[in-house]
Coordinates of C-alpha atoms in Angstrom, one line a residue:
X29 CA -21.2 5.0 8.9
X30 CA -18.8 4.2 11.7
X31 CA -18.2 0.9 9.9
X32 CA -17.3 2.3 7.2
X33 CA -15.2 5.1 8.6
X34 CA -13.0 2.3 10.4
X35 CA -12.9 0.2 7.7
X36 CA -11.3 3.3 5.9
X37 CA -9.1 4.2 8.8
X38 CA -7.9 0.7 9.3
X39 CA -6.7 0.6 5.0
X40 CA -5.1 3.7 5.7
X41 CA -2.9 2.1 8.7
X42 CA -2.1 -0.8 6.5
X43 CA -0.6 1.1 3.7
X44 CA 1.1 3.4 6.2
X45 CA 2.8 0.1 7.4
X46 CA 3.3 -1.7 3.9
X47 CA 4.9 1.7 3.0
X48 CA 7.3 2.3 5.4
X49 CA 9.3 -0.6 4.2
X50 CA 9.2 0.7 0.5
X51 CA 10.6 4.4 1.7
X52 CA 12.9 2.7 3.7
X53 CA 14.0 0.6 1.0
X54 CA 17.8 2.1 0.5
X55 CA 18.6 1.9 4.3
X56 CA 17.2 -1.6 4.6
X57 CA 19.5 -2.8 1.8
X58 CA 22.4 -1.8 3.6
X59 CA 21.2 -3.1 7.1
X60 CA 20.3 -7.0 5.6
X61 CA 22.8 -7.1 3.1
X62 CA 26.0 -7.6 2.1
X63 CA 25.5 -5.5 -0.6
X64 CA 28.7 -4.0 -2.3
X65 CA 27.4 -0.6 -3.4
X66 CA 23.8 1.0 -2.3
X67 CA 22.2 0.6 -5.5
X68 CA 22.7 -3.4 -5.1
X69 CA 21.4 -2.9 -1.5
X70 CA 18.0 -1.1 -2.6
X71 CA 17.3 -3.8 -5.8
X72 CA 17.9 -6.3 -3.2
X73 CA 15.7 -4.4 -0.6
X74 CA 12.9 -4.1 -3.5
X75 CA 13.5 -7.5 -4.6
X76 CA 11.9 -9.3 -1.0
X77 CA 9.4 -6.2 -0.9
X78 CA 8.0 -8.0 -4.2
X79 CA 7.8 -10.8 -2.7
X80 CA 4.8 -10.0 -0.5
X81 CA 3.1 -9.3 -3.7
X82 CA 3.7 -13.1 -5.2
X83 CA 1.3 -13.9 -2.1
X84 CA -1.1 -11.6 -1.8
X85 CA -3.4 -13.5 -4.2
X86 CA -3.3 -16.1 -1.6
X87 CA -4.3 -13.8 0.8
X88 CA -7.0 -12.7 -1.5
X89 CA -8.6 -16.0 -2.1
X90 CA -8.4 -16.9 1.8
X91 CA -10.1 -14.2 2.7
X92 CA -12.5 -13.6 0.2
X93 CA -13.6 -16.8 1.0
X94 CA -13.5 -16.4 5.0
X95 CA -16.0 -13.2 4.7
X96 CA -17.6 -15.1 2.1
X97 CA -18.7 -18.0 5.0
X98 CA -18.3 -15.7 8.1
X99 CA -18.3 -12.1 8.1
X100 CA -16.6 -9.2 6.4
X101 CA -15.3 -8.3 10.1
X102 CA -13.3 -11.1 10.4
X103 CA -10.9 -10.9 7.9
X104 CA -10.2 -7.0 8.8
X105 CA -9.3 -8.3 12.2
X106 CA -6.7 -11.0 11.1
X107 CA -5.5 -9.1 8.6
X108 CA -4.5 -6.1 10.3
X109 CA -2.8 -8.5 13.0
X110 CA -0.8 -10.1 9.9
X111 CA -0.1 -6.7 8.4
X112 CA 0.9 -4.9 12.2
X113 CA 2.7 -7.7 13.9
X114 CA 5.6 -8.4 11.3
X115 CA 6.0 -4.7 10.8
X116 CA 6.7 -4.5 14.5
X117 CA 8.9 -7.4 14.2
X118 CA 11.2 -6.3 11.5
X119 CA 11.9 -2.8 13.8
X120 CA 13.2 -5.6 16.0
X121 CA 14.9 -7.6 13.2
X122 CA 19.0 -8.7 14.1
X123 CA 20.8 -6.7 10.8
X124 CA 23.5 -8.9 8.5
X125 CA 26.3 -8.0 10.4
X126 CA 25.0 -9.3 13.7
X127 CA 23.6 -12.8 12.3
X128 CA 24.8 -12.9 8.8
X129 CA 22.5 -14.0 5.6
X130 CA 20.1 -15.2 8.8
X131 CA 18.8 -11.2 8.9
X132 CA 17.6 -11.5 5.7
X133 CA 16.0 -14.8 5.7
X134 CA 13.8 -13.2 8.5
X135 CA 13.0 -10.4 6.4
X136 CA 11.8 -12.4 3.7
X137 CA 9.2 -14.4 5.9
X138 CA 7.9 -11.2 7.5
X139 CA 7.3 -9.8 4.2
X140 CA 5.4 -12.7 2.9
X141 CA 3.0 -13.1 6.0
X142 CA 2.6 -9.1 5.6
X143 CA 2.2 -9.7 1.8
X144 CA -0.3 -12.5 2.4
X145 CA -2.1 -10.2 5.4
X146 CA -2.2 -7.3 2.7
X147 CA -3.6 -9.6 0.3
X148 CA -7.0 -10.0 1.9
X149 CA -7.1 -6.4 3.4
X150 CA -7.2 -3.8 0.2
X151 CA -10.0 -6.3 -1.5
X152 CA -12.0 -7.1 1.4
X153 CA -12.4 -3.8 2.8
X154 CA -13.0 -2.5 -1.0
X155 CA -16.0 -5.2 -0.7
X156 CA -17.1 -3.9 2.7
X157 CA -17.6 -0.5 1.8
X158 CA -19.1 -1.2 -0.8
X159 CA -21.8 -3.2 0.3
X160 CA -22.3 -1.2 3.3
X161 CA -22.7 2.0 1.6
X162 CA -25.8 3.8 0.7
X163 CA -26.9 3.4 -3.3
X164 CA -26.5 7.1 -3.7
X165 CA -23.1 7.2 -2.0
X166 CA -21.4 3.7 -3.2
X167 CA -18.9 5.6 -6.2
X168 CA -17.6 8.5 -3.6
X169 CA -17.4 5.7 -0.5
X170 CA -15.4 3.5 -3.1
X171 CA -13.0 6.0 -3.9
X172 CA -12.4 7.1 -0.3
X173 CA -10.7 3.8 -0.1
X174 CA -8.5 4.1 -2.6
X175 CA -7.9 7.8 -0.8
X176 CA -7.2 5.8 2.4
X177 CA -4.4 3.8 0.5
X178 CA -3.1 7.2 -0.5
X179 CA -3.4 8.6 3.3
X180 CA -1.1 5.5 4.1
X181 CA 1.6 6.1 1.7
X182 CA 1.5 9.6 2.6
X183 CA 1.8 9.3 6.2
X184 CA 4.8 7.1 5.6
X185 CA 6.2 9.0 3.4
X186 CA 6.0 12.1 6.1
X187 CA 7.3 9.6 8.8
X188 CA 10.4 8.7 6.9
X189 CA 10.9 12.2 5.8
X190 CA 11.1 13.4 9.3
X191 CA 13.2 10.5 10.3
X192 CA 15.8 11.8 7.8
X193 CA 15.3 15.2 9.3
X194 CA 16.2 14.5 12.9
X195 CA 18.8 11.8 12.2
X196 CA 22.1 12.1 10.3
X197 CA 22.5 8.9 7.7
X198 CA 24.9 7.3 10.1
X199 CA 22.6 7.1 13.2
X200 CA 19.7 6.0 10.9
X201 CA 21.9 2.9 9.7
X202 CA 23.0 2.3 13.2
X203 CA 19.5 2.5 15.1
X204 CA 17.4 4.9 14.1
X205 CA 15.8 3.2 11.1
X206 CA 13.4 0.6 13.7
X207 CA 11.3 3.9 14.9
X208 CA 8.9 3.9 11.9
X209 CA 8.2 0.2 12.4
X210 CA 8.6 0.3 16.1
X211 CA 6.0 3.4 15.8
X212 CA 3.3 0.5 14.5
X213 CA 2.8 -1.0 17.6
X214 CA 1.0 2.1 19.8
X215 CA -0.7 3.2 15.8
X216 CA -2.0 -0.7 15.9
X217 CA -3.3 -0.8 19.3
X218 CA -5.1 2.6 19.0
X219 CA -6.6 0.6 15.9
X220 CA -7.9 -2.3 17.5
X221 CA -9.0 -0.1 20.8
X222 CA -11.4 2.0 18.8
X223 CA -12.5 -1.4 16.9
X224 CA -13.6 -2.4 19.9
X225 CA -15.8 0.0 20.5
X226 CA -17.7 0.0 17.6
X227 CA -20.5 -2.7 16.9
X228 CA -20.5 -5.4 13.8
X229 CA -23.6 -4.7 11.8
X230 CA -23.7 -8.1 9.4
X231 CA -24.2 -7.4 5.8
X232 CA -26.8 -9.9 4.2
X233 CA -25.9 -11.9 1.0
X234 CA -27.3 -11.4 -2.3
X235 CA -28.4 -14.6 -3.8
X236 CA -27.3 -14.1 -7.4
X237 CA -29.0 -15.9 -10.7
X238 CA -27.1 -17.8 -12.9
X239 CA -26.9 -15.3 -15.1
X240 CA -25.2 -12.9 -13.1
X241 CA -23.0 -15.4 -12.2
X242 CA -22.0 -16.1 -16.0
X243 CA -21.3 -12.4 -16.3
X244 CA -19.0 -12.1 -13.5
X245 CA -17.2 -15.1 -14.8
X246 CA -16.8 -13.8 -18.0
X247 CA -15.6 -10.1 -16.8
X248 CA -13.1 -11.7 -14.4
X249 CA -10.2 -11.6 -17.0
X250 CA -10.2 -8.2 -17.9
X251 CA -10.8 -6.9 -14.3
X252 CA -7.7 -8.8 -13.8
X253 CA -6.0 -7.9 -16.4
X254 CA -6.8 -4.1 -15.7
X255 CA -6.5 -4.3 -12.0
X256 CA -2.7 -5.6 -13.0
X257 CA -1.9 -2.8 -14.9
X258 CA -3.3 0.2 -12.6
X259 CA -0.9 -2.0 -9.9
X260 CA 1.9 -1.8 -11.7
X261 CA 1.6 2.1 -12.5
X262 CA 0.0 2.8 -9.0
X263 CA 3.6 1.4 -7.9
X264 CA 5.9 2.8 -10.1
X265 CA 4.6 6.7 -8.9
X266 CA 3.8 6.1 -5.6
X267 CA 6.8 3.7 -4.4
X268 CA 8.9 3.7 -7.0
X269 CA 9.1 7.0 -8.3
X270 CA 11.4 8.9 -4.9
X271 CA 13.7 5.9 -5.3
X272 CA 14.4 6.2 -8.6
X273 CA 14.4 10.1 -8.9
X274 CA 17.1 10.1 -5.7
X275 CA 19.4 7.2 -6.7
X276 CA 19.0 7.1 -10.4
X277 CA 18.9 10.4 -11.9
X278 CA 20.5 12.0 -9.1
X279 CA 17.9 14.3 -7.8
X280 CA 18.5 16.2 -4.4
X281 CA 16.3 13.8 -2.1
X282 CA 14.6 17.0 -0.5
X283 CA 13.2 17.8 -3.9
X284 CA 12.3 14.2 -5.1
X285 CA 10.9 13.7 -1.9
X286 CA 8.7 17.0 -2.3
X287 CA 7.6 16.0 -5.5
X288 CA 6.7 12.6 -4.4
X289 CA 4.5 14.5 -1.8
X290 CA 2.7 16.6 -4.5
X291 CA 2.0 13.3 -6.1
X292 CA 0.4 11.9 -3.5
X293 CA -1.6 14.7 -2.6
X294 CA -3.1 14.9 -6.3
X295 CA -3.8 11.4 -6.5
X296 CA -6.2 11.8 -3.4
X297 CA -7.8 14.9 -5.2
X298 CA -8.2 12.7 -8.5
X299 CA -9.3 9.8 -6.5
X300 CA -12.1 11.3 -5.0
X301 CA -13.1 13.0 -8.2
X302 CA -13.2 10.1 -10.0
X303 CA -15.5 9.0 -7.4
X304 CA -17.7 12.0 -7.4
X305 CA -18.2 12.1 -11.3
X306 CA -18.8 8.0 -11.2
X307 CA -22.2 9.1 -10.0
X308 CA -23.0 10.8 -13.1
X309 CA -20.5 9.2 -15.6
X310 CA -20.7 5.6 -15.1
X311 CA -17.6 3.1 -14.1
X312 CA -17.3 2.5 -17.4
X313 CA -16.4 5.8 -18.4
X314 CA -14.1 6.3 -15.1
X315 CA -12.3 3.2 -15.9
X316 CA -11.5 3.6 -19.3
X317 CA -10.5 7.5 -19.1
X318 CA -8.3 6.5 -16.5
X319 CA -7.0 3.0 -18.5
X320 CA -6.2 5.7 -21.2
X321 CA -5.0 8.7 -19.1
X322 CA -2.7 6.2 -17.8
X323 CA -0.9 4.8 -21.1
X324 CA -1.0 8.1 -22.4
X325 CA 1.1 10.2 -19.8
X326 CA 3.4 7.5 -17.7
X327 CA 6.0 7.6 -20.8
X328 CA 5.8 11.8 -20.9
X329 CA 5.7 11.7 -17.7
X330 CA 9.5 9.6 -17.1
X331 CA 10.9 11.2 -20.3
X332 CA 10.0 15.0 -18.1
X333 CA 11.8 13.7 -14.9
X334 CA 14.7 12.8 -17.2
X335 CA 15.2 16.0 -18.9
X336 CA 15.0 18.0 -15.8
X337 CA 17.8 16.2 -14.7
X338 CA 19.7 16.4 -17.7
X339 CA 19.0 20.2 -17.0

């Protein structure tokens, strides 16, 4: 149990870190850029944020291989240096007026060791949890790491919110704007100090027939394929969604920030029931009714925010 209750803290940091950049997206446009309007700013501040995700399967394959040969614990441990240490560093970053296209040259290689760091972090702790979790327990456990990913974004989301709330926009572009990532370093080493304190159980391998094998072979398409798609929607409301609301239909960012709140807080509720009713219900079923639930409501969904602000 205390495994798995770091491993689920130690997700949550992660996306707290990731997150900050995405929420911080506009401001960091203006501070690396040259960017002639803010808009050109935050698709160029979005543009090196997908970058991290053009690695991440290379962090995914490291990794899963690593615990694959080692231990599960290993990977958590580099990975959430790779995931705190460049955070820290962009909160230390030069901006483009001081050192010119250098800034974001920087910016782009801290993203891509975070990106590769991430990579091997939401899988391999997904993996851990579930091995390490009792029979009975392994669907609501399973969830509670995709909660943990929601925690992340939400924390950040509340950091960055009160930034904006202490700071006027001129001191945030000046200075301000390095306290969320600055804020990593204490958050990481309170990480690592309660890691130390709790003791590595080893999980045993599974031997698994050739059989099995064949089947996971021939499944691994369409989990990719499906993990792709909940990625891309999973992004669009959670990261995407204040950004767009704010700076493309002109929403008051109090309120599209609020909303993006209420989001958040009802994917964790969802998340968790998903998990509870996977008990009873099956994966299958949970996976399809959300695959479904998914294509069914994302176009309603944009086509709402658009008339309300046509309102």
């Amino acid at each position: 149990q205390q495994q798995i209750g770091f491993g689920l803290m130690l997700l949550s940091h992660s996306f707290t870190l990731v997150s900050i950049y995405a929420y911080l997206a506009d401001v960091l446009g203006q501070v690396f850029f040259n960017a002639t309007d803010s808009i050109h700013g935050l698709l160029r501040s979005f543009a090196i944020f997908t970058i991290g995700y053009f690695v991440r399967p290379l962090g995914s394959a490291f990794f899963g291989l690593l615990g694959e040969q080692k231990s599960r614990g290993l990977p958590l441990k580099i990975s959430l240096l790779m995931m705190a240490i460049p955070t820290a560093l962009i909160g230390f970053l030069p901006t483009y007026h001081s050192v010119g296209v250098l800034a974001p040259c920087l910016l782009i290689m801290l993203r891509m060791v975070q990106g590769f760091g991430m990579g091997g972090e939401l899988p391999t702790n997904g993996c851990y949890v579930f091995e390490a979790a009792p029979t009975h327990q392994k669907g609501v456990l399973s969830s509670a790491v995709m909660v943990s990913l929601a925690l992340g974004m939400l924390f950040a989301s509340m950091t960055v919110s009160l930034l904006t709330w202490c700071f006027d926009p001129e001191t945030i572009l000046a200075w301000a704007w390095r306290i969320p990532f600055l804020l990593s370093i204490p958050l990481t080493i309170g990480i690592l100090l309660i890691r130390k304190s709790i003791q590595v159980l080893p999980i045993q391998k599974q031997r698994h027939s050739d059989s099995t094998l064949h089947l996971l072979k021939s499944s691994l398409p369409a989990s990719i394929a499906f993990a792709s798609f909940i990625t891309v929607c999973a992004f669009l409301i959670t990261t995407w969604l204040p950004v767009y609301l704010i700076h493309f239909l002109n929403y008051p960012p109090r309120l599209a920030k609020s909303m993006h709140t209420l989001v958040l807080i009802f994917a964790i509720a969802f998340k968790l029931l998903a998990g509870y009713l996977s008990r009873s219900l099956g994966y299958q079923r949970i996976f399809k009714a959300s695959l479904v639930a998914m294509i069914l409501l994302i176009c309603p969904l944009w086509i709402g925010f658009n008339s309300l602000c046509s309102k």
